Tab-separated table of C-alpha atoms in Angstrom:
chain	number	residue	atom	x	y	z
U	270	UNK	CA	-14.102	37.823	-11.423
U	271	UNK	CA	-15.770	33.986	-11.485
U	272	UNK	CA	-14.257	31.889	-9.271
U	273	UNK	CA	-11.944	29.062	-10.744
U	274	UNK	CA	-13.281	25.395	-10.352
U	275	UNK	CA	-10.972	22.774	-9.217
U	276	UNK	CA	-12.315	19.124	-10.098
U	277	UNK	CA	-11.102	16.077	-7.863
U	278	UNK	CA	-11.860	12.708	-9.447
U	279	UNK	CA	-11.645	10.164	-6.282
U	280	UNK	CA	-12.705	11.052	-2.785
U	281	UNK	CA	-10.086	9.299	-0.548
U	282	UNK	CA	-6.916	9.789	0.818
U	283	UNK	CA	-4.912	11.997	-2.086
U	284	UNK	CA	-8.167	13.390	-3.493
U	285	UNK	CA	-9.652	14.832	-0.418
U	286	UNK	CA	-6.279	15.538	1.095
U	287	UNK	CA	-5.741	17.736	-2.291
U	288	UNK	CA	-9.136	19.608	-1.748
U	289	UNK	CA	-8.928	20.148	1.545
U	290	UNK	CA	-5.261	21.884	1.318
U	291	UNK	CA	-6.438	23.566	-1.780
U	292	UNK	CA	-9.298	25.111	0.349
U	293	UNK	CA	-6.688	26.280	2.813
U	294	UNK	CA	-5.137	28.243	0.105
U	295	UNK	CA	-7.888	29.884	-1.371
U	296	UNK	CA	-11.659	30.653	-0.115
U	297	UNK	CA	-14.694	29.703	-2.073
U	298	UNK	CA	-14.686	33.033	-3.572
U	299	UNK	CA	-11.416	32.533	-5.290
U	300	UNK	CA	-11.517	28.517	-6.092
U	301	UNK	CA	-14.943	26.546	-6.185
U	302	UNK	CA	-14.025	22.695	-5.549
U	303	UNK	CA	-16.062	20.103	-6.694
U	304	UNK	CA	-15.134	16.315	-5.740
U	305	UNK	CA	-16.793	12.925	-7.342
U	306	UNK	CA	-16.715	9.772	-5.233
U	307	UNK	CA	-18.085	6.654	-6.405
U	308	UNK	CA	-18.392	4.631	-3.299
U	309	UNK	CA	-20.426	5.281	-0.075
U	310	UNK	CA	-17.340	6.105	2.102
U	311	UNK	CA	-14.762	8.919	1.586
U	312	UNK	CA	-11.571	9.734	3.637
U	313	UNK	CA	-10.884	6.424	5.292
U	314	UNK	CA	-7.950	4.295	6.250
U	315	UNK	CA	-7.903	1.658	3.664
U	316	UNK	CA	-4.791	0.147	5.772
U	317	UNK	CA	-7.231	-0.577	8.638
U	318	UNK	CA	-9.468	-2.659	6.859
U	319	UNK	CA	-7.803	-5.995	7.620
U	320	UNK	CA	-8.059	-5.226	11.335
U	321	UNK	CA	-11.584	-4.164	11.081
U	322	UNK	CA	-12.357	-7.460	9.399
U	323	UNK	CA	-10.641	-9.527	11.785
U	324	UNK	CA	-12.303	-7.702	14.878
U	325	UNK	CA	-9.599	-5.590	16.164
U	326	UNK	CA	-11.249	-2.444	15.089
U	327	UNK	CA	-14.585	-2.879	16.076
U	328	UNK	CA	-16.615	-0.170	14.225
U	329	UNK	CA	-16.604	0.752	10.381
U	330	UNK	CA	-16.739	4.444	11.195
U	331	UNK	CA	-13.650	4.343	13.297
U	332	UNK	CA	-11.490	4.100	9.995
U	333	UNK	CA	-13.266	7.210	8.653
U	334	UNK	CA	-11.264	10.199	9.198
U	335	UNK	CA	-13.864	12.951	7.603
U	336	UNK	CA	-17.174	12.343	6.503
U	337	UNK	CA	-19.044	13.995	3.486
U	338	UNK	CA	-20.754	16.519	5.550
U	339	UNK	CA	-17.329	17.507	7.290
U	340	UNK	CA	-15.772	17.736	3.759
U	341	UNK	CA	-18.986	19.841	2.682
U	342	UNK	CA	-18.654	22.310	5.882
U	343	UNK	CA	-15.250	23.076	4.606
U	344	UNK	CA	-17.111	24.521	1.210
U	345	UNK	CA	-15.929	21.446	-0.924
U	346	UNK	CA	-18.880	20.025	-2.811
U	347	UNK	CA	-18.351	16.404	-2.426
U	348	UNK	CA	-20.942	14.208	-4.554
U	349	UNK	CA	-21.139	10.764	-3.334
U	350	UNK	CA	-22.045	8.015	-5.256
U	351	UNK	CA	-20.896	9.597	-8.245
U	352	UNK	CA	-18.689	8.120	-11.025
U	353	UNK	CA	-16.536	10.129	-13.645
U	354	UNK	CA	-16.978	8.002	-16.750
U	355	UNK	CA	-14.986	10.263	-19.121
U	356	UNK	CA	-12.151	13.095	-19.040
U	357	UNK	CA	-12.587	15.430	-22.025
U	358	UNK	CA	-9.077	16.995	-21.569
U	359	UNK	CA	-9.615	19.333	-24.667
U	360	UNK	CA	-12.925	20.674	-23.583
U	361	UNK	CA	-11.643	20.774	-19.787
U	362	UNK	CA	-14.565	18.713	-18.342
U	363	UNK	CA	-15.412	15.680	-16.915
U	364	UNK	CA	-18.712	13.191	-17.580
U	365	UNK	CA	-20.064	11.754	-14.783
U	366	UNK	CA	-23.004	9.331	-13.468
U	367	UNK	CA	-24.987	9.355	-10.808
U	368	UNK	CA	-25.267	5.577	-9.568
U	369	UNK	CA	-28.217	5.750	-7.789
U	370	UNK	CA	-30.292	7.675	-10.577
U	371	UNK	CA	-28.185	6.973	-13.613
U	372	UNK	CA	-28.359	10.681	-14.474
U	373	UNK	CA	-25.346	11.618	-16.420
U	374	UNK	CA	-23.831	15.280	-16.981
U	375	UNK	CA	-20.564	17.097	-17.717
U	376	UNK	CA	-18.744	19.564	-15.398
U	377	UNK	CA	-16.325	21.707	-16.696
U	378	UNK	CA	-13.110	22.686	-14.688
U	379	UNK	CA	-9.964	24.972	-14.852
U	380	UNK	CA	-7.832	22.443	-12.765
U	381	UNK	CA	-8.123	18.837	-12.325
U	382	UNK	CA	-7.120	16.273	-9.773
U	383	UNK	CA	-7.015	12.205	-10.574
U	384	UNK	CA	-7.267	10.405	-7.672
U	385	UNK	CA	-8.594	7.356	-8.661
U	386	UNK	CA	-6.657	4.757	-6.679
U	387	UNK	CA	-5.921	1.191	-7.581
U	388	UNK	CA	-8.097	-1.955	-7.802
U	389	UNK	CA	-7.154	-5.714	-6.493
U	390	UNK	CA	-5.476	-7.632	-8.810
U	391	UNK	CA	-8.184	-10.295	-10.092
U	392	UNK	CA	-7.077	-12.640	-12.710
U	393	UNK	CA	-9.217	-13.934	-15.533
U	394	UNK	CA	-9.991	-17.207	-13.906
U	395	UNK	CA	-12.624	-19.514	-14.268
U	396	UNK	CA	-15.251	-18.543	-10.990
U	397	UNK	CA	-13.257	-15.609	-9.833
U	398	UNK	CA	-16.597	-13.739	-9.904
U	399	UNK	CA	-18.425	-16.340	-7.737
U	400	UNK	CA	-20.257	-15.380	-4.847
U	401	UNK	CA	-17.703	-15.715	-1.927
U	402	UNK	CA	-15.124	-14.718	-3.787
U	403	UNK	CA	-13.585	-11.142	-2.612
U	404	UNK	CA	-11.220	-8.268	-3.497
U	405	UNK	CA	-10.231	-6.000	-0.663
U	406	UNK	CA	-9.337	-2.374	-1.477
U	407	UNK	CA	-12.218	-0.068	-0.175
U	408	UNK	CA	-14.465	0.055	2.735
U	409	UNK	CA	-17.344	-1.339	0.547
U	410	UNK	CA	-15.085	-4.406	-0.116
U	411	UNK	CA	-14.564	-4.905	3.681
U	412	UNK	CA	-18.432	-4.335	4.480
U	413	UNK	CA	-19.203	-6.921	1.643
U	414	UNK	CA	-16.440	-9.439	2.995
U	415	UNK	CA	-18.071	-8.963	6.645
U	416	UNK	CA	-21.400	-9.755	5.084
U	417	UNK	CA	-20.286	-12.827	3.500
U	418	UNK	CA	-18.527	-14.009	6.542
U	419	UNK	CA	-21.814	-13.276	8.554
U	420	UNK	CA	-23.987	-15.525	6.302
U	421	UNK	CA	-21.128	-18.237	6.096
U	422	UNK	CA	-21.790	-21.573	8.100
U	423	UNK	CA	-18.525	-22.900	6.977
U	424	UNK	CA	-15.012	-22.174	8.606
U	425	UNK	CA	-12.620	-22.824	5.880
U	426	UNK	CA	-11.249	-19.731	4.231
U	427	UNK	CA	-8.477	-19.584	1.296
U	428	UNK	CA	-6.558	-16.518	0.562
U	429	UNK	CA	-4.926	-16.357	-2.761
U	430	UNK	CA	-1.589	-14.534	-2.343
U	431	UNK	CA	0.983	-13.832	0.122
U	432	UNK	CA	1.846	-10.091	-0.236
U	433	UNK	CA	0.946	-7.571	2.568
U	434	UNK	CA	-2.744	-7.850	1.658
U	435	UNK	CA	-2.340	-11.422	2.077
U	436	UNK	CA	-1.148	-12.192	5.112
U	437	UNK	CA	-2.933	-9.467	7.032
U	438	UNK	CA	-6.188	-10.820	5.729
U	439	UNK	CA	-5.109	-14.310	6.748
U	440	UNK	CA	-4.443	-12.867	10.279
U	441	UNK	CA	-7.689	-11.477	10.068
U	442	UNK	CA	-9.759	-14.557	9.201
U	443	UNK	CA	-7.605	-16.611	11.787
U	444	UNK	CA	-8.663	-14.066	14.492
U	445	UNK	CA	-12.439	-14.737	13.127
U	446	UNK	CA	-12.015	-18.511	13.956
U	447	UNK	CA	-11.562	-19.675	10.357
U	448	UNK	CA	-9.303	-22.544	9.289
U	449	UNK	CA	-7.038	-20.574	6.520
U	450	UNK	CA	-4.689	-21.618	3.608
U	451	UNK	CA	-2.842	-19.211	1.884
U	452	UNK	CA	-1.816	-20.010	-1.876
U	453	UNK	CA	1.359	-18.363	-2.755
U	454	UNK	CA	2.948	-18.409	-6.063
U	455	UNK	CA	6.355	-17.516	-5.276
U	456	UNK	CA	8.794	-19.852	-3.523
U	457	UNK	CA	8.135	-17.700	0.081
U	458	UNK	CA	5.250	-15.425	1.309
U	459	UNK	CA	6.229	-11.711	1.089
U	460	UNK	CA	7.762	-11.258	-2.372
U	461	UNK	CA	8.621	-7.731	-1.094
U	462	UNK	CA	11.325	-9.353	1.015
U	463	UNK	CA	14.388	-11.579	-0.177
U	464	UNK	CA	13.339	-15.137	-0.210
U	465	UNK	CA	15.614	-15.757	2.682
U	466	UNK	CA	13.486	-13.354	4.595
U	467	UNK	CA	10.572	-14.455	3.309
U	468	UNK	CA	11.104	-18.166	4.609
U	469	UNK	CA	11.101	-16.574	8.255
U	470	UNK	CA	7.746	-15.512	7.545
U	471	UNK	CA	6.494	-18.967	6.493
U	472	UNK	CA	7.652	-20.535	9.320
U	473	UNK	CA	5.856	-18.407	11.617
U	474	UNK	CA	2.798	-18.443	9.772
U	475	UNK	CA	3.039	-22.264	9.814
U	476	UNK	CA	3.636	-22.101	13.690
U	477	UNK	CA	0.545	-19.721	13.939
U	478	UNK	CA	-1.681	-22.558	12.601
U	479	UNK	CA	-2.026	-20.911	8.978
U	480	UNK	CA	-1.466	-23.795	6.268
U	481	UNK	CA	1.009	-21.436	3.491
U	482	UNK	CA	1.408	-23.413	0.162
U	483	UNK	CA	4.524	-22.263	-1.862
U	484	UNK	CA	4.599	-22.597	-5.712
U	485	UNK	CA	0.886	-22.702	-5.811
U	486	UNK	CA	-0.357	-21.588	-9.228
U	487	UNK	CA	-4.292	-20.937	-8.935
U	488	UNK	CA	-5.908	-22.140	-12.307
U	489	UNK	CA	-9.619	-21.445	-10.959
U	490	UNK	CA	-12.266	-21.367	-8.627
U	491	UNK	CA	-14.627	-24.404	-7.959
U	492	UNK	CA	-18.094	-23.580	-7.634
U	493	UNK	CA	-21.075	-25.610	-6.103
U	494	UNK	CA	-24.714	-26.206	-6.872
U	495	UNK	CA	-25.892	-22.766	-5.461
U	496	UNK	CA	-23.158	-21.167	-7.685
U	497	UNK	CA	-20.857	-20.052	-4.774
U	498	UNK	CA	-17.215	-20.967	-4.166
U	499	UNK	CA	-16.621	-24.270	-2.751
U	500	UNK	CA	-12.729	-24.610	-3.663
U	501	UNK	CA	-9.774	-22.974	-5.214
U	502	UNK	CA	-7.962	-25.322	-7.905
U	503	UNK	CA	-3.981	-25.075	-8.545
U	504	UNK	CA	-2.188	-27.349	-10.916
U	505	UNK	CA	-1.733	-29.811	-8.395
U	506	UNK	CA	-4.462	-30.049	-5.840
U	507	UNK	CA	-7.940	-28.418	-4.742
U	508	UNK	CA	-8.285	-26.550	-1.811
U	509	UNK	CA	-11.898	-26.618	-0.153
U	510	UNK	CA	-13.149	-23.235	0.705
U	511	UNK	CA	-16.353	-21.246	1.940
U	512	UNK	CA	-14.811	-17.788	1.128
U	513	UNK	CA	-12.072	-16.729	-1.044
U	514	UNK	CA	-9.942	-13.270	-0.375
U	515	UNK	CA	-7.755	-12.317	-2.730
U	516	UNK	CA	-4.484	-10.841	-1.637
U	517	UNK	CA	-2.470	-11.200	-5.013
U	518	UNK	CA	-1.966	-7.101	-5.082
U	519	UNK	CA	-3.124	-4.067	-6.648
U	520	UNK	CA	-2.813	-2.219	-9.868
U	521	UNK	CA	-3.282	1.645	-10.449
U	522	UNK	CA	-6.568	2.502	-11.326
U	523	UNK	CA	-5.913	4.367	-14.606
U	524	UNK	CA	-8.198	3.267	-17.346
U	525	UNK	CA	-9.886	6.372	-17.305
U	526	UNK	CA	-6.699	8.399	-17.423
U	527	UNK	CA	-5.494	6.350	-20.297
U	528	UNK	CA	-8.675	6.898	-22.302
U	529	UNK	CA	-8.140	10.540	-21.955
U	530	UNK	CA	-4.568	10.241	-23.566
U	531	UNK	CA	-2.570	10.989	-20.203
U	532	UNK	CA	0.811	9.581	-19.921
U	533	UNK	CA	1.164	6.272	-17.883
U	534	UNK	CA	4.406	4.538	-17.090
U	535	UNK	CA	5.688	0.961	-17.202
U	536	UNK	CA	3.936	-0.232	-14.156
U	537	UNK	CA	0.583	1.507	-15.281
U	538	UNK	CA	0.505	4.341	-13.158
U	539	UNK	CA	0.216	8.108	-14.050
U	540	UNK	CA	3.360	9.849	-14.671
U	541	UNK	CA	3.984	13.288	-12.877
U	542	UNK	CA	6.633	15.764	-12.254
U	543	UNK	CA	7.955	16.773	-8.675
U	544	UNK	CA	4.996	19.088	-8.106
U	545	UNK	CA	2.527	15.972	-8.896
U	546	UNK	CA	1.399	17.565	-12.126
U	547	UNK	CA	0.597	15.095	-14.621
U	548	UNK	CA	3.580	15.481	-17.372
U	549	UNK	CA	2.684	17.614	-20.101
U	550	UNK	CA	-0.380	19.072	-18.656
U	551	UNK	CA	-0.120	22.180	-17.044
U	552	UNK	CA	-3.621	22.036	-15.030
U	553	UNK	CA	-3.905	18.404	-14.338
U	554	UNK	CA	-2.195	16.620	-11.290
U	555	UNK	CA	-2.382	13.076	-9.946
U	556	UNK	CA	-1.589	11.101	-6.890
U	557	UNK	CA	-2.220	8.346	-4.337
U	558	UNK	CA	-2.477	4.908	-5.843
U	559	UNK	CA	-2.832	5.595	-9.481
U	560	UNK	CA	0.558	7.239	-10.000
U	561	UNK	CA	4.141	6.136	-10.218
U	562	UNK	CA	6.793	7.626	-8.037
U	563	UNK	CA	10.692	8.265	-8.050
U	564	UNK	CA	12.325	5.477	-6.435
U	565	UNK	CA	15.355	7.346	-4.787
U	566	UNK	CA	17.699	4.757	-4.077
U	567	UNK	CA	17.198	2.973	-7.563
U	568	UNK	CA	16.751	6.166	-9.566
U	569	UNK	CA	13.695	5.037	-11.537
U	570	UNK	CA	10.107	5.003	-10.967
U	571	UNK	CA	7.751	2.372	-9.434
U	572	UNK	CA	4.161	1.961	-8.314
U	573	UNK	CA	4.221	1.699	-4.323
U	574	UNK	CA	0.360	1.866	-2.893
U	575	UNK	CA	0.559	3.157	0.683
U	576	UNK	CA	-1.627	5.696	2.208
U	577	UNK	CA	0.992	7.467	3.875
U	578	UNK	CA	2.401	8.353	0.236
U	579	UNK	CA	-1.252	9.173	-0.941
U	580	UNK	CA	-1.912	11.910	2.048
U	581	UNK	CA	1.492	13.448	1.028
U	582	UNK	CA	0.590	13.840	-2.477
U	583	UNK	CA	-2.419	15.246	-2.127
U	584	UNK	CA	-1.016	17.753	0.007
U	585	UNK	CA	1.457	18.589	-2.390
U	586	UNK	CA	-1.528	18.870	-5.049
U	587	UNK	CA	-3.444	20.988	-2.959
U	588	UNK	CA	-0.936	23.624	-2.420
U	589	UNK	CA	0.148	23.684	-5.875
U	590	UNK	CA	-3.562	24.012	-7.070
U	591	UNK	CA	-4.441	26.384	-4.796
U	592	UNK	CA	-1.540	28.660	-5.796
U	593	UNK	CA	1.314	27.790	-3.520
U	594	UNK	CA	4.090	25.928	-4.077
U	595	UNK	CA	5.180	22.173	-3.102
U	596	UNK	CA	7.061	19.216	-4.324
U	597	UNK	CA	7.310	15.273	-3.745
U	598	UNK	CA	10.710	14.104	-3.953
U	599	UNK	CA	9.903	10.253	-4.229
U	600	UNK	CA	10.165	7.391	-1.887
U	601	UNK	CA	12.643	4.725	-0.633
U	602	UNK	CA	10.238	1.971	-0.456
U	603	UNK	CA	9.514	1.739	3.284
U	604	UNK	CA	6.820	-0.857	4.429
U	605	UNK	CA	5.807	-2.704	7.555
U	606	UNK	CA	3.013	-5.114	8.366
U	607	UNK	CA	2.379	-7.922	11.094
U	608	UNK	CA	0.799	-11.495	10.849
U	609	UNK	CA	-0.522	-11.881	14.578
U	610	UNK	CA	2.649	-10.962	16.735
U	611	UNK	CA	4.964	-11.381	14.060
U	612	UNK	CA	6.339	-7.899	12.436
U	613	UNK	CA	7.774	-7.523	9.059
U	614	UNK	CA	9.446	-4.420	7.515
U	615	UNK	CA	11.415	-3.408	4.347
U	616	UNK	CA	12.960	-0.343	2.980
U	617	UNK	CA	15.172	0.311	-0.075
U	618	UNK	CA	15.777	-2.466	-2.474
U	619	UNK	CA	16.006	-6.151	-2.460
U	620	UNK	CA	18.583	-8.170	-3.965
U	621	UNK	CA	16.859	-8.437	-7.126
U	622	UNK	CA	15.882	-4.834	-7.267
U	623	UNK	CA	19.549	-3.975	-6.946
U	624	UNK	CA	20.569	-6.166	-9.776
U	625	UNK	CA	17.616	-4.823	-12.051
U	626	UNK	CA	19.386	-1.154	-11.210
U	627	UNK	CA	22.840	-2.697	-12.126
U	628	UNK	CA	24.184	-2.093	-8.648
U	629	UNK	CA	26.893	-4.646	-7.152
U	630	UNK	CA	26.456	-5.041	-3.425
U	631	UNK	CA	26.994	-7.090	-0.453
U	632	UNK	CA	24.562	-8.277	1.855
U	633	UNK	CA	24.989	-9.046	5.911
U	634	UNK	CA	22.203	-10.856	8.083
U	635	UNK	CA	22.633	-10.821	11.801
U	636	UNK	CA	20.132	-11.988	14.477
U	637	UNK	CA	19.717	-9.862	17.721
U	638	UNK	CA	17.216	-9.153	20.585
U	639	UNK	CA	14.667	-6.256	20.779
U	640	UNK	CA	15.847	-5.388	23.972
U	641	UNK	CA	18.787	-6.427	26.319
U	642	UNK	CA	19.424	-10.090	26.294
U	643	UNK	CA	18.885	-10.298	30.008
U	644	UNK	CA	15.604	-8.434	30.298
U	645	UNK	CA	12.389	-10.030	30.378
U	646	UNK	CA	10.756	-10.860	27.443
U	647	UNK	CA	13.489	-10.342	24.766
U	648	UNK	CA	12.866	-11.935	21.628
U	649	UNK	CA	14.715	-12.540	18.564
U	650	UNK	CA	14.834	-10.468	15.266
U	651	UNK	CA	16.467	-10.866	12.173
U	652	UNK	CA	17.785	-8.019	10.153
U	653	UNK	CA	19.315	-8.129	6.670
U	654	UNK	CA	21.286	-5.187	5.100
U	655	UNK	CA	22.511	-4.326	1.674
U	656	UNK	CA	25.154	-2.176	0.846
U	657	UNK	CA	26.917	-0.790	-2.603
U	658	UNK	CA	30.522	-2.329	-3.134
U	659	UNK	CA	33.258	-0.246	-2.751
U	660	UNK	CA	30.906	2.982	-1.679
U	661	UNK	CA	29.373	1.188	1.154
U	662	UNK	CA	26.079	3.220	0.096
U	663	UNK	CA	23.260	1.701	2.275
U	664	UNK	CA	20.892	0.030	-0.215
U	665	UNK	CA	18.411	-1.658	1.887
U	666	UNK	CA	17.268	-3.260	4.936
U	667	UNK	CA	15.053	-5.777	5.646
U	668	UNK	CA	13.807	-7.124	9.522
U	669	UNK	CA	11.618	-9.749	10.656
U	670	UNK	CA	10.937	-10.429	14.286
U	671	UNK	CA	8.518	-9.670	17.325
U	672	UNK	CA	7.572	-6.725	19.248
U	673	UNK	CA	9.726	-3.705	18.469
U	674	UNK	CA	11.201	-5.012	15.341
U	675	UNK	CA	9.044	-3.485	12.652
U	676	UNK	CA	9.404	0.234	13.278
U	677	UNK	CA	13.520	-0.033	13.699
U	678	UNK	CA	13.344	-0.010	9.774
U	679	UNK	CA	12.731	3.899	9.873
U	680	UNK	CA	16.180	4.247	11.081
U	681	UNK	CA	17.179	2.730	7.917
U	682	UNK	CA	14.676	4.846	5.986
U	683	UNK	CA	16.178	8.032	7.230
U	684	UNK	CA	19.635	6.831	6.277
U	685	UNK	CA	18.786	5.653	2.823
U	686	UNK	CA	17.148	8.992	2.142
U	687	UNK	CA	20.344	10.887	3.425
U	688	UNK	CA	22.424	8.591	1.215
U	689	UNK	CA	24.401	7.434	3.875
U	690	UNK	CA	27.081	4.627	3.880
U	691	UNK	CA	26.946	1.454	6.256
U	692	UNK	CA	29.893	3.402	8.025
U	693	UNK	CA	28.235	6.165	8.906
U	694	UNK	CA	25.099	4.283	10.157
U	695	UNK	CA	27.512	2.366	12.838
U	696	UNK	CA	27.829	5.827	14.330
U	697	UNK	CA	24.078	6.880	14.704
U	698	UNK	CA	23.549	8.217	18.139
U	699	UNK	CA	20.245	5.922	18.655
U	700	UNK	CA	18.462	5.829	22.070
U	701	UNK	CA	19.567	2.780	24.448
U	702	UNK	CA	17.791	1.456	27.689
U	703	UNK	CA	17.598	-2.461	28.508
U	704	UNK	CA	13.807	-2.675	27.913
U	705	UNK	CA	14.291	-1.028	24.360
U	706	UNK	CA	17.505	-2.100	22.796
U	707	UNK	CA	20.776	-4.297	23.921
U	708	UNK	CA	23.918	-1.725	23.829
U	709	UNK	CA	24.242	-2.041	20.366
U	710	UNK	CA	21.053	-1.940	18.404
U	711	UNK	CA	20.321	-4.665	15.944
U	712	UNK	CA	20.271	-2.061	13.139
U	713	UNK	CA	23.586	-1.031	14.068
U	714	UNK	CA	24.847	-4.506	14.486
U	715	UNK	CA	23.796	-5.147	10.889
U	716	UNK	CA	25.550	-2.087	9.852
U	717	UNK	CA	28.664	-3.172	11.419
U	718	UNK	CA	28.571	-6.682	9.322
U	719	UNK	CA	27.889	-5.000	6.290
U	720	UNK	CA	31.034	-2.873	6.679
U	721	UNK	CA	33.089	-5.847	7.146
U	722	UNK	CA	31.752	-7.062	4.090
U	723	UNK	CA	32.450	-4.102	2.014
U	724	UNK	CA	35.855	-3.861	3.084
U	725	UNK	CA	36.429	-7.585	2.288
U	726	UNK	CA	34.807	-7.098	-1.365
U	727	UNK	CA	36.810	-4.231	-1.686
U	728	UNK	CA	40.215	-5.633	-0.620
């Protein structure tokens, strides 16, 4: 009997995790695996790009977990610089184009994995395609930005957007010696936080020497006589720029899947079941930044572009495509970031998320130190906690502070996954020693305040 063929579209986290896991389940005599990747790189940490651009990671190859040759040595036919241009679902085949030669071909499949990732949001504004304007999503993007920085004499950088990528790229450019301005459409940076917590990020960025302009709606990119970027215009002002980085966010890269008739959701991501199988298609799976996932707290689907999820999706897909069984239950929305020494973390729902889900809630915000107050180097952090009224179910946590702040959010992520109440959180047996925490950890202090708020609201 001839071996089945598994075709993988996309050679980064989800795609190659799926290919590798499928290979662990079945050898090449049972399952042929062909993977297509249009860029120059595979299996790399996109999350590490800002730190490479900023010089904290010195070598590009340090971000690469596995090279194309290493995948090939595991009997995976990985074809680089090859773009899939069409998926023929009824015919069980994909059309590809070699980006070097232009040659096109069809490749049949028995099983298909769609792992096309996400693309940076690039508003259709005048000048957005001018030289010197960069989105940062792939290693190719990071290399292009570094090439621009190397040949740019001016030292003025404008970052458009103040989400995770925006603040991380602001830090990277600051580390490179640039004068950095961040233009943010919202009232505060980090729209993944509530505005009161975003304000703390704003204040810290100002203190680091990053100019953050809120309520700044970009209208166009202005260019000079050489066609290169020279400034970014908003409704109210112009901001000189020798380089512009887009940090507006990403969208699922699902144009190929849409054209093939595969189902997409409210946020443009592919819809799958718990096994990561595309709904209505027995032999097609999808994972990574191109899919929507179940929010376990709100009970609805959402788009979350994170490498942690992409790798887990790939493991699940590979197990199922290889004849095993695995599921991906969903997410609680945990994410951490930093800008210089400021750590930023969130998990679960923001206030507006809770309202959108029809939940009644209370909020509690506290300030505490990351270690015992008398221990040298103790620094403040702010913890905000949301809990459902009456039931006291934990709904979300946000943390902004210095060293030791961000990873405390993992306590809340576990509690959210377990469906714990804030009362139950107060009883958690967390590690304590003066160098690491006060006697009452800041998360527990916030939980105690949330318990009081729940009781008052229920009285």
